[in-house]
Coordinates of C-alpha atoms in Angstrom, one line a residue:
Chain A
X145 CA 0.0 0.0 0.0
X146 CA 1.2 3.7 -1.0
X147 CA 2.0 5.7 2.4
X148 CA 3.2 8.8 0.2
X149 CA 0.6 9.4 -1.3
X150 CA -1.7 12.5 -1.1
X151 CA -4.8 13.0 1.1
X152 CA -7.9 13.3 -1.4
X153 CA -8.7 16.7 -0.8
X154 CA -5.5 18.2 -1.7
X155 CA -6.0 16.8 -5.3
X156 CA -7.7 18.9 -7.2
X157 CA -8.6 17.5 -10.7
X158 CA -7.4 19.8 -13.1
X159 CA -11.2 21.3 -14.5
X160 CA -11.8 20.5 -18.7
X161 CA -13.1 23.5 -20.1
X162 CA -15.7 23.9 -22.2
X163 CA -15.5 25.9 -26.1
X164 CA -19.1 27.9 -27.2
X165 CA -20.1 24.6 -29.5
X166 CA -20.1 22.0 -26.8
X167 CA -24.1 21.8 -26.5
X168 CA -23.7 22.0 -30.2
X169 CA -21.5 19.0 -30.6
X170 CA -23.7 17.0 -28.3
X171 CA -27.2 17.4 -30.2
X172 CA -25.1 16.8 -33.4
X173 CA -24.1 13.1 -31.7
X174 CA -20.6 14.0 -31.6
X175 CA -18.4 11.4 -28.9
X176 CA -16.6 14.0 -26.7
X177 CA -13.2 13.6 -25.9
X178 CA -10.9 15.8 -23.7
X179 CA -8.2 17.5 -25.9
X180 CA -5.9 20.1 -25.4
X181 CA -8.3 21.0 -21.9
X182 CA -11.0 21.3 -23.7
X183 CA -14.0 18.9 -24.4
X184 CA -13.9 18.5 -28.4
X185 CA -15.6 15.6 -30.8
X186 CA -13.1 13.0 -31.6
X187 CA -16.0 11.9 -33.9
X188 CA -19.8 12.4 -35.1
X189 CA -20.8 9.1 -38.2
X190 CA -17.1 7.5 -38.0
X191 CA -13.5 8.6 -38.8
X192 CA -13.5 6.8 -42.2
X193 CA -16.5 8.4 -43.3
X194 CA -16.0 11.6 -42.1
X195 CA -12.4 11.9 -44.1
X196 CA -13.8 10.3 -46.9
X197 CA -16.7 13.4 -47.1
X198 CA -14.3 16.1 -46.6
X199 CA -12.5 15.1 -49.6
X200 CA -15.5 14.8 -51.5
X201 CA -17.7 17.3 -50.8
X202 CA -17.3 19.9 -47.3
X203 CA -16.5 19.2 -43.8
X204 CA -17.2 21.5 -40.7
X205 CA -14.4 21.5 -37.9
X206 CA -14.8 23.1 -34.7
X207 CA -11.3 24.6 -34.0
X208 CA -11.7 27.1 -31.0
X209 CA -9.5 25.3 -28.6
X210 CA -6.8 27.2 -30.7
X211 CA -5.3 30.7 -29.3
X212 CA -6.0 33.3 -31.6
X213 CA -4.0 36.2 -31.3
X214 CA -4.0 39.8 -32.0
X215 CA -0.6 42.3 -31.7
X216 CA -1.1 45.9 -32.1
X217 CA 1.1 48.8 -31.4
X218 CA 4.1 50.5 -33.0
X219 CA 6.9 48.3 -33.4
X220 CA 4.7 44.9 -33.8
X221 CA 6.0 43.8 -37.3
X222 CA 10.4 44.2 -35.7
X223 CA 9.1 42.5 -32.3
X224 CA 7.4 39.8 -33.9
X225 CA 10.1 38.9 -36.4
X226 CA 12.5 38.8 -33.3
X227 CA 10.6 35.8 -32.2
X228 CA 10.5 33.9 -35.4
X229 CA 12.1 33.3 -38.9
X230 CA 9.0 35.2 -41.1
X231 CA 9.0 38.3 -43.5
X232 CA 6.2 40.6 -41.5
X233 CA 7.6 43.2 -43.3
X234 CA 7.6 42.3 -46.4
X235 CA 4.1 40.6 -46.7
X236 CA 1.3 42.3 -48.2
X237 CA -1.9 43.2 -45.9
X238 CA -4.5 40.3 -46.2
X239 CA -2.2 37.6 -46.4
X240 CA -1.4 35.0 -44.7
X241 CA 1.6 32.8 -43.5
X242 CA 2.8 29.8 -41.9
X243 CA 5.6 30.3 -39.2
X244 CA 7.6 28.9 -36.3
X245 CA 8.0 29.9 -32.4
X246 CA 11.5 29.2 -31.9
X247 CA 13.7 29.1 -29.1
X248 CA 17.1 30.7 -28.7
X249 CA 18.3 27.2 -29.8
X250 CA 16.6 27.4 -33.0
X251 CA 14.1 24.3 -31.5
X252 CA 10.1 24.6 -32.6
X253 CA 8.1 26.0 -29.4
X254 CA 5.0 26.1 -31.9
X255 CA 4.0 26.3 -35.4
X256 CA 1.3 29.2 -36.5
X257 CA -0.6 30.9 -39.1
X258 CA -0.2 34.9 -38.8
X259 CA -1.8 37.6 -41.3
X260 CA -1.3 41.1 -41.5
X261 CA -4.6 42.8 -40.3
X262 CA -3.2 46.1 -40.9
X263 CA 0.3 48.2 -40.8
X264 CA 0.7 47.6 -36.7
X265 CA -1.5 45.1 -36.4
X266 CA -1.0 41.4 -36.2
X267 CA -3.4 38.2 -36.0
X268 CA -2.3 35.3 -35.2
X269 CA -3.5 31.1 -34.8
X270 CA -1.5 28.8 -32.3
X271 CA -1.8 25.7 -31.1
X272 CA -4.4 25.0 -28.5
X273 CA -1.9 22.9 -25.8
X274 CA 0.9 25.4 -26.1
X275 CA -1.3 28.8 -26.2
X276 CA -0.8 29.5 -22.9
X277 CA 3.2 28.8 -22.9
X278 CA 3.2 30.6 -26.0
X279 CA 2.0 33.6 -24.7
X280 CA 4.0 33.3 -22.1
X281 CA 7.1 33.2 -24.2
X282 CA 6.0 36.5 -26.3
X283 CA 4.9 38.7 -23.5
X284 CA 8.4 38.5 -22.0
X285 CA 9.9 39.0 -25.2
X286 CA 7.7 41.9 -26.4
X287 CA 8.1 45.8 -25.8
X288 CA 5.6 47.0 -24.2
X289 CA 4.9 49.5 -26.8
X290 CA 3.3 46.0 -28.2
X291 CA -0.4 44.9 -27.2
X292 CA -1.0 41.2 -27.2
X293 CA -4.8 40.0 -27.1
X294 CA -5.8 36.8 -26.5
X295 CA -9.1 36.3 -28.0
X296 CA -11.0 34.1 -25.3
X297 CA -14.5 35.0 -26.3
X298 CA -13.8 34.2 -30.0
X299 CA -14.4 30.6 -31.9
X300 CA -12.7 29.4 -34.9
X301 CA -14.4 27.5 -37.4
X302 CA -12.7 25.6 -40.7
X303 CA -14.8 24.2 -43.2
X304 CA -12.5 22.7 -45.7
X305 CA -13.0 20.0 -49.0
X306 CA -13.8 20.9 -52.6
X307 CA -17.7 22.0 -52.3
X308 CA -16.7 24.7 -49.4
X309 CA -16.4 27.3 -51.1
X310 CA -19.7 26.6 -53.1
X311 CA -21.4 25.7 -49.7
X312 CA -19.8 29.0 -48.1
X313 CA -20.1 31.9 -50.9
X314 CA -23.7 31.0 -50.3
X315 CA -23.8 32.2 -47.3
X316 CA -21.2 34.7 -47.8
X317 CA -21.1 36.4 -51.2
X318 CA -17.4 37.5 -51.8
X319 CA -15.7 34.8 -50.3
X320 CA -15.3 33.1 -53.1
X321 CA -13.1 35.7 -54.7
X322 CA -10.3 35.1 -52.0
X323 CA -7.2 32.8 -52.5
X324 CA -5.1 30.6 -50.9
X325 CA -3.3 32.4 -48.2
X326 CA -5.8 35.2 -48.5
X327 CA -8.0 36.8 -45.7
X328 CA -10.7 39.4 -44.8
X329 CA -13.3 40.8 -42.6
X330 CA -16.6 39.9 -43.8
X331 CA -20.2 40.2 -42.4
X332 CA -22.8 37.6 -41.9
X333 CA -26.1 38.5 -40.5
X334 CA -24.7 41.4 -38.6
X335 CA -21.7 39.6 -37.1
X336 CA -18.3 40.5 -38.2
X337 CA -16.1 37.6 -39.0
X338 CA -12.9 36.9 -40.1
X339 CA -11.8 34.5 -42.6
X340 CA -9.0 33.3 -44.7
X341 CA -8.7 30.7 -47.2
X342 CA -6.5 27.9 -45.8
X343 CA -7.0 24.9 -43.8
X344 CA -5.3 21.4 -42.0
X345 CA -6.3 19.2 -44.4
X346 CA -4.7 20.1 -47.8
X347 CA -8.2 20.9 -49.5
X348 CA -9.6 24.3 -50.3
X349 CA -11.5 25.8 -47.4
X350 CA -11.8 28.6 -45.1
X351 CA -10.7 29.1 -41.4
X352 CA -13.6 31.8 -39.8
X353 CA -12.9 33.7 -36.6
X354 CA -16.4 34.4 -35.4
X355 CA -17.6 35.7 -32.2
X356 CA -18.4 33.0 -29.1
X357 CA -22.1 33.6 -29.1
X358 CA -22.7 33.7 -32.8
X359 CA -20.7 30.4 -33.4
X360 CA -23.7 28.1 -32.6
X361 CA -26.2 30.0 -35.3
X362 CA -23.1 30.2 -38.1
X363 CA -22.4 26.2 -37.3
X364 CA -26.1 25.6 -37.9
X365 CA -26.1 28.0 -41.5
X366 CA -23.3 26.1 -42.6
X367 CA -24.4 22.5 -41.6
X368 CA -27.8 23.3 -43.4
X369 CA -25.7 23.7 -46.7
X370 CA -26.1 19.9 -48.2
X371 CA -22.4 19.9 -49.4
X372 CA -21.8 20.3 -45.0
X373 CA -21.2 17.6 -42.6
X374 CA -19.7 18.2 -39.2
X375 CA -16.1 16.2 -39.1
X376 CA -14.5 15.3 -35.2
X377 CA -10.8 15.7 -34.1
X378 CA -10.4 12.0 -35.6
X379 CA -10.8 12.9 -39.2
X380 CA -8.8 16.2 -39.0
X381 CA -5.9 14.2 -37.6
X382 CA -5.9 11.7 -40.6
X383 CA -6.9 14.1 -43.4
X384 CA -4.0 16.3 -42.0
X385 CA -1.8 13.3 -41.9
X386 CA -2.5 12.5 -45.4
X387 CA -1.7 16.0 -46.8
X388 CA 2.2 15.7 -45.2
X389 CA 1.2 18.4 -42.5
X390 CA 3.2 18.4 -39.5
X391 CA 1.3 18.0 -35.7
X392 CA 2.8 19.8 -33.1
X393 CA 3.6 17.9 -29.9
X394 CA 4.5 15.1 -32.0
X395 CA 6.0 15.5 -36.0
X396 CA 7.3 18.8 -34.0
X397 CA 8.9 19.8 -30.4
X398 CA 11.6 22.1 -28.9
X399 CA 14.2 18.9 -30.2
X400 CA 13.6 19.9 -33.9
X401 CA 14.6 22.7 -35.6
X402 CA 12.5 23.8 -39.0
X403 CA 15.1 21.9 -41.3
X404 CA 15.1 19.3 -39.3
X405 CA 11.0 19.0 -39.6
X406 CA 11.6 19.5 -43.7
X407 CA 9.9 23.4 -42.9
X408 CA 12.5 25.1 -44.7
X409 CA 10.0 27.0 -46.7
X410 CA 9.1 29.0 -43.5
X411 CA 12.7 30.5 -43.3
X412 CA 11.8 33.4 -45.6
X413 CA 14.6 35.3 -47.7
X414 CA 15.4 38.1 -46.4
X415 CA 15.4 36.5 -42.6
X416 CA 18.2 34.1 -43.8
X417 CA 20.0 36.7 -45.2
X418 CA 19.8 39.2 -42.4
X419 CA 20.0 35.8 -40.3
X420 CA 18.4 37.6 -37.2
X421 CA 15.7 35.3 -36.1
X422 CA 16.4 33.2 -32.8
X423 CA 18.6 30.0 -33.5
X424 CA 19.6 31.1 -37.0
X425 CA 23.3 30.3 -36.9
X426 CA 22.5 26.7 -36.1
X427 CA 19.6 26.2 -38.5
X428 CA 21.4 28.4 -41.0
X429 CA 24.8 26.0 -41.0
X430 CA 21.5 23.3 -41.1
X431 CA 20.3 24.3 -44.4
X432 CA 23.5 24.1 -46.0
X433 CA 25.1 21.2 -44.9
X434 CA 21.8 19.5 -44.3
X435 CA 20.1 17.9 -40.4
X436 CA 21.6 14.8 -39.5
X437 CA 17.6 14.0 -39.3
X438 CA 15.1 15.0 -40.8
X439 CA 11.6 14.6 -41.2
X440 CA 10.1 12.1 -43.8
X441 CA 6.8 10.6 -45.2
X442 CA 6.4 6.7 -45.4
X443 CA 4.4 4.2 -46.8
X444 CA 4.1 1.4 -44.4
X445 CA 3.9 -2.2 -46.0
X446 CA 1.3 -4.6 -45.4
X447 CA -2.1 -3.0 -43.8
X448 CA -1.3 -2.8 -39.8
X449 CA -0.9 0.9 -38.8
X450 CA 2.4 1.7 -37.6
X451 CA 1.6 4.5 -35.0
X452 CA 3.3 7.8 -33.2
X453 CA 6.1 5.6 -30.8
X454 CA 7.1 3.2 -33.1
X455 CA 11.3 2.9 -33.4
X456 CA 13.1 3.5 -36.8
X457 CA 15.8 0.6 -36.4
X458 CA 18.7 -0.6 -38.8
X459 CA 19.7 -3.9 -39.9
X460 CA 20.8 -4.9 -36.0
X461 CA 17.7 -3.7 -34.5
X462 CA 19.4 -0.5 -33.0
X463 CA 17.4 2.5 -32.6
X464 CA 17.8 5.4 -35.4
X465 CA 14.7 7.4 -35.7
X466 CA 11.1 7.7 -34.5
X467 CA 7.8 7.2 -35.6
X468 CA 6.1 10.9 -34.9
X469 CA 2.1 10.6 -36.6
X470 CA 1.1 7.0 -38.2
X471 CA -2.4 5.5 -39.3
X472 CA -4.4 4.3 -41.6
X473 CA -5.2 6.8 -44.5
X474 CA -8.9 6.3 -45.8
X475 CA -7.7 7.9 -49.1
X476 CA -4.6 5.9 -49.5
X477 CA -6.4 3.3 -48.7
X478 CA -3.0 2.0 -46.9
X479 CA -0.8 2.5 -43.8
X480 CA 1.1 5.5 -43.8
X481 CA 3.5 7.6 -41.1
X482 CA 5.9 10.4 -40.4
X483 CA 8.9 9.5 -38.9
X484 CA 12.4 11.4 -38.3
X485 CA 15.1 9.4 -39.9
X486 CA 19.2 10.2 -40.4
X487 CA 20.0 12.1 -43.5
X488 CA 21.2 8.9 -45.1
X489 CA 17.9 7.6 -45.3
X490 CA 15.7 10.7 -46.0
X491 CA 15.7 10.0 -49.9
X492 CA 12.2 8.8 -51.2
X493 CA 12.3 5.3 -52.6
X494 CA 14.6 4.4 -49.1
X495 CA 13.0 1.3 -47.4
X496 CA 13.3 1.5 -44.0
X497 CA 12.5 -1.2 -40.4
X498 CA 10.1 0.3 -37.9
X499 CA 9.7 -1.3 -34.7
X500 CA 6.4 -2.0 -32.9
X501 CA 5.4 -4.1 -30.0
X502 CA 8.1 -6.7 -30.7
X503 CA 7.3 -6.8 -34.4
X504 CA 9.6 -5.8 -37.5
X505 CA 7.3 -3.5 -40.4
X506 CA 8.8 -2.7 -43.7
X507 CA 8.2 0.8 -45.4
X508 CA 9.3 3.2 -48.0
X509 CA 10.1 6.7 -47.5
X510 CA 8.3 8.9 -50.1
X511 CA 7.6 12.2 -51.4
X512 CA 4.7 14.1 -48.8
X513 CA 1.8 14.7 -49.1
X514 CA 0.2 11.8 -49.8
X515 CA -3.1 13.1 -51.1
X516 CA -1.9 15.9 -53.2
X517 CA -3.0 19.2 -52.3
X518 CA -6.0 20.8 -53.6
X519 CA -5.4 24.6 -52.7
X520 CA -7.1 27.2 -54.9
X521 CA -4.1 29.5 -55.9
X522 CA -6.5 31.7 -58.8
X523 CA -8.6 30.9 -62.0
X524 CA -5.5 29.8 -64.3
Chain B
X148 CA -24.9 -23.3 -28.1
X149 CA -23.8 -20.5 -25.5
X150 CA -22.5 -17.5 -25.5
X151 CA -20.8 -15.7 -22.9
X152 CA -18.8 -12.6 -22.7
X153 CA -16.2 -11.1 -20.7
X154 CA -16.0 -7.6 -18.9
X155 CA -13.4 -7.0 -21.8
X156 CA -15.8 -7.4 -24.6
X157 CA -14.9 -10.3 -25.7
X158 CA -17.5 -13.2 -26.8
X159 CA -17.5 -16.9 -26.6
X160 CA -19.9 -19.4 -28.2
X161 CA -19.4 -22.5 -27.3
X162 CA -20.4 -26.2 -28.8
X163 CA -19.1 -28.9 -26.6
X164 CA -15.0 -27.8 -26.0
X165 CA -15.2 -25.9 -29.6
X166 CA -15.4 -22.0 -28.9
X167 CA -16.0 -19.1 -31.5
X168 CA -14.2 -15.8 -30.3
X169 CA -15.0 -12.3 -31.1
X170 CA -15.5 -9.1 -29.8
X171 CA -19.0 -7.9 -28.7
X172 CA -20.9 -4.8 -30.8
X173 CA -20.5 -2.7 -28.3
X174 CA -17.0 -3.0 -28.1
X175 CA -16.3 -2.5 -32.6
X176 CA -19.2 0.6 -32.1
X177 CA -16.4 2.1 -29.6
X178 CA -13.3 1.0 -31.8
X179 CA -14.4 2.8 -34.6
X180 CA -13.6 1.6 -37.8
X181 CA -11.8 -1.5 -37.9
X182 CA -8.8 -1.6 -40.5
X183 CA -6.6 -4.2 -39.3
X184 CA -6.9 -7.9 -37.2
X185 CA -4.3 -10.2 -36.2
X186 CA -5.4 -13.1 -35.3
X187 CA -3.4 -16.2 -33.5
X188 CA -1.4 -18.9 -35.2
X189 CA -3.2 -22.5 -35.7
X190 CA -2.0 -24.5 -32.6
X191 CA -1.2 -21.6 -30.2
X192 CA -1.4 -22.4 -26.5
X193 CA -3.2 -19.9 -25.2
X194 CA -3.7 -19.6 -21.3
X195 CA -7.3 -17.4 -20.4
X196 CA -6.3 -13.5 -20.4
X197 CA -3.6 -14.0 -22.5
X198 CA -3.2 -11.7 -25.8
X199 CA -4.7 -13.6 -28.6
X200 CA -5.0 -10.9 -31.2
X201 CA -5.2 -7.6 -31.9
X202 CA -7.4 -5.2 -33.4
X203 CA -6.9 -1.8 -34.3
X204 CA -9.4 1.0 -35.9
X205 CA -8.5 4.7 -37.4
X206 CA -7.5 5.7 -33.9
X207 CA -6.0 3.2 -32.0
X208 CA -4.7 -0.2 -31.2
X209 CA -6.3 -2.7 -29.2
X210 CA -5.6 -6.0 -27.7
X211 CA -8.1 -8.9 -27.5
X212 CA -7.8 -11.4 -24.7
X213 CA -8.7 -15.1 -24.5
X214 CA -11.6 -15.4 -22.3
X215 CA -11.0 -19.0 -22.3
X216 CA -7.5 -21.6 -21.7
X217 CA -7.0 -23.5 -24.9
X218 CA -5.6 -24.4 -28.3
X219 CA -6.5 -22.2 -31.0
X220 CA -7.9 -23.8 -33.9
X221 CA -8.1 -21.1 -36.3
X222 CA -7.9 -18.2 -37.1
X223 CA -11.0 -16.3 -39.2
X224 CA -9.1 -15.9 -42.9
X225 CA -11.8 -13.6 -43.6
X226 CA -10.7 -10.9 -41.3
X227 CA -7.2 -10.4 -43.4
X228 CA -8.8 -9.3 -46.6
X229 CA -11.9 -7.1 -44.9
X230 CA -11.2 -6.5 -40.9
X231 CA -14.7 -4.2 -41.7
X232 CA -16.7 -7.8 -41.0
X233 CA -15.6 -6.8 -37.4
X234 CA -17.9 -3.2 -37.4
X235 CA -20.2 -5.0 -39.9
X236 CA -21.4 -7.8 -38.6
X237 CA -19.3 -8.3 -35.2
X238 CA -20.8 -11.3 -33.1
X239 CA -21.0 -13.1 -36.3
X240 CA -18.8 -13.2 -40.0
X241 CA -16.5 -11.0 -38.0
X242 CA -15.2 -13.6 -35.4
X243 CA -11.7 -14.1 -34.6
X244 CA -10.4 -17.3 -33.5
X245 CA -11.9 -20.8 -32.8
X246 CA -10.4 -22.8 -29.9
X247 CA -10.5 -26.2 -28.4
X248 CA -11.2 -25.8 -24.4
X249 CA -8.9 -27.2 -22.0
X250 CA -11.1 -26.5 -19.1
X251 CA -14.6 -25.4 -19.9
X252 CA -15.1 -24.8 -16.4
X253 CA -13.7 -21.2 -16.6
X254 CA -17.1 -20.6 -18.4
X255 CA -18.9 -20.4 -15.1
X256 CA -16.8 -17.2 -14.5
X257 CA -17.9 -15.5 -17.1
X258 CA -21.2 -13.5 -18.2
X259 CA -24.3 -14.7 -20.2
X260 CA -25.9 -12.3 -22.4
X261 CA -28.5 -10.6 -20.2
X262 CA -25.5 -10.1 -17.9
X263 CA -23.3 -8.4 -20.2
X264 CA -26.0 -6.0 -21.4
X265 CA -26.8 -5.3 -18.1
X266 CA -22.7 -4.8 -17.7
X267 CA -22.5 -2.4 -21.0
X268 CA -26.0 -0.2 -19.8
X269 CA -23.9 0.9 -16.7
X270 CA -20.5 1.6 -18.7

């Protein structure tokens, strides 16, 4: 018997929070799961059909465990770039882009989405488990000149597949007009919103800020649209998987830097130039000589999922990289995984040993994504 | 014929020492979708509670146990090609294994139906 242990009432259980859909999510059947402290639906009709109808037609994702983020003041665009290897500067207003929260040792504290709201003003998407840590990181980085805003009372809703945009313009004329990357303040029955066209799931779709208490009647406007189903954690997590899209707290983590995690598109130009962002000597001397791992897709043989924990392991049996995502991918119709192998085995067509529960899988690095992506980039 | 079932969600139909294995609906309605089954080599010695296979949806892995001691028979060849049988029809096409007894008396320690639906209503 434990004698160390605590007396009962000095636990306290650490309190799930709730997000403005949660009824929502309920009525609609969804099975609630805790994730990132929030209650959230892992799944409404089934993972495989829920993928399967985002790629065909529209899917509605309930997203508001995410932080979003506003900076303002003078000086945000320099005090922001401090913090992380993107072009503020230099990007047009409206646009969005992908970037990294990186540590003085050029390790991944988060990954992000920020667009350029206006000339001092800066709104931003983080991950829902590291929001807080996030902000913690920032605001003792930031000058106070520099306003940070966490938007608590706001929800964020994706719908994403190839009929969204139909489903969506019909509700909100204009959007349609938008491109990948490209964001806006719109209105919908009176309520502001704001939306850019991107997503997690390599289709064409739209991400929609939208106040706490309008979320419920927008969620039911959209759901009405035939082409609109709502879609649980489950299905974002494989459709993501499918479209090579990294997961932080697991394909990414304060031990990989962005060339490591093959994210060397997010070190802009002129930031490797001016090589000024935290950790850029390190990744810098990364990019040329190349990570002694890096981050690779693979196609697992057979049909048993090779999951998140499995071992990369040579010829002997020895440990030499990790699994990081892994599943079955309703579109592949196969096994498939991220894992981080040495350099010398990061070339597609590489077959590779992963180790799980005692058994030996074979599988063939390849080319990510999987699915290609579907993003809509302008009429050609 | 009887079927039992253990507070695993595993099913047992047995016909003299000859039991059918599988797992119960509840349990493939809270797996999810069912993509992959191993199931145990011809002639395994299995003791009851042992790992005899595993199943494993979209979201997770999942061990089976042997609710009985025995010698596995077979394994269901069906389940390699379309692991689905198990959400489609699970306390039927989609069993797993067939084993011979070695003591049927462990039976008595396990749960008839209207036990194991009275066992699921409270989960």
């Amino acid at each position: 018997m434990m004698s160390d242990t605590l007396p009962d009432d000095e636990l306290e259980p650490i309190e799930i929070l709730t997000l403005p859909l949660d009824a929502w999510h309920r009525a609609k059947g969804g099975r609630m799961v805790e994730f990132a402290g929030y209650h959230m639906p892992v799944q409404y009709d089934g993972i495989m059909a829920e993928h399967l109808w985002t790629r065909e037609h529209a899917g509605l994702f309930d997203v508001s465990h995410m932080g979003q983020l506003t900076f303002t003041g003078e000086g945000v665009v320099p005090a922001l770039e401090a913090l992380m290897p993107a072009d503020i500067a230099g990007l047009t207003l409206n646009r969005a882009r992908y970037s990294l929260l990186l540590d003085d040792a050029g390790g991944i504290l988060d990954d992000l989405m920020l667009t350029r709201q206006a000339d001092e003003q800066v709104y931003m998407v983080v991950n829902g488990a590291t929001k807080y840590d996030d902000i913690g990181h920032m605001i003792e980085r930031l000058p106070e000149e520099v306003t940070l805003n966490l938007m608590e009372d706001h929800a964020l809703l994706a719908v994403q597949g190839p009929k969204a945009v139909d489903a969506l313009a019909r509700l909100i004329p204009g959007v349609e007009n938008m491109v990948f990357m490209q964001a806006g303040a719109f209105d919908w029955n009176g309520h502001p919103l704001w939306i850019s066209r991107s997503g997690y799931t390599g289709e064409d779709g739209f991400e929609m800020s939208v106040s706490g208490d309008a979320a419920e009647a927008l969620a039911d406007a959209l759901v009405a649209q035939p082409e609109v189903k709502p879609i649980g954690l489950g299905a974002r997590d494989s459709l993501r998987l499918e479209a090579g899209l990294p997961l932080y707290g697991h394909d990414l983590d304060p031990t990989t830097t962005p060339v490591m995690a093959d994210l060397g598109f997010a070190l802009f130009k002129r930031r490797r130039e001016t090589a000024d962002f935290p950790g850029a000597a390190r990744i810098l001397a990364e990019r040329e000589a190349g990570a002694e791992t890096k981050r690779v897709g693979l196609l697992v043989d057979g049909r048993q999922p090779v999951r998140e924990g499995a071992t990369v392991v040579d010829a002997a049996g020895t440990a030499i990289g990790r699994v990081t995502s892994g599943g079955f991918a309703p579109s592949v119709g196969a096994p498939i995984a991220m894992a981080y192998v040495p350099a010398a085995l990061a070339a597609p067509g590489t077959v590779v040993q992963l180790s799980q529960r005692g058994k030996v899988h074979q599988a063939t690095v390849t080319a990510m994504p999987f699915v290609p992506h579907r993003y809509f980039r302008g009429v050609k | 014929m009887s079927r039992y079932f253990t507070e695993d969600h595993e099913w047992i139909d047995v016909d003299g020492d000859i039991g059918t294995v599988g797992i119960s609906d509840y349990a493939q309605g809270q797996l999810g979708d069912i993509v992959f089954v191993e199931v145990p080599d011809d002639g395994r010695q299995i003791a009851k509670g042992d790992e005899a296979a595993v199943v494993e949806s979209v979201k997770a892995a999942s061990d089976v146990y042997a609710p009985v001691s025995g010698i596995v028979l077979e394994g269901n060849p069906a389940l390699v090609d379309d692991p689905s049988l198990v959400n489609s029809d699970p306390e039927g096409e989609g069993w797993f294994f067939k084993i011979t007894l070695s003591d049927t008396a462990e039976l008595d320690e396990l749960m008839d139906e209207t036990a194991y639906a009275a066992f699921v209503a409270k989960l």
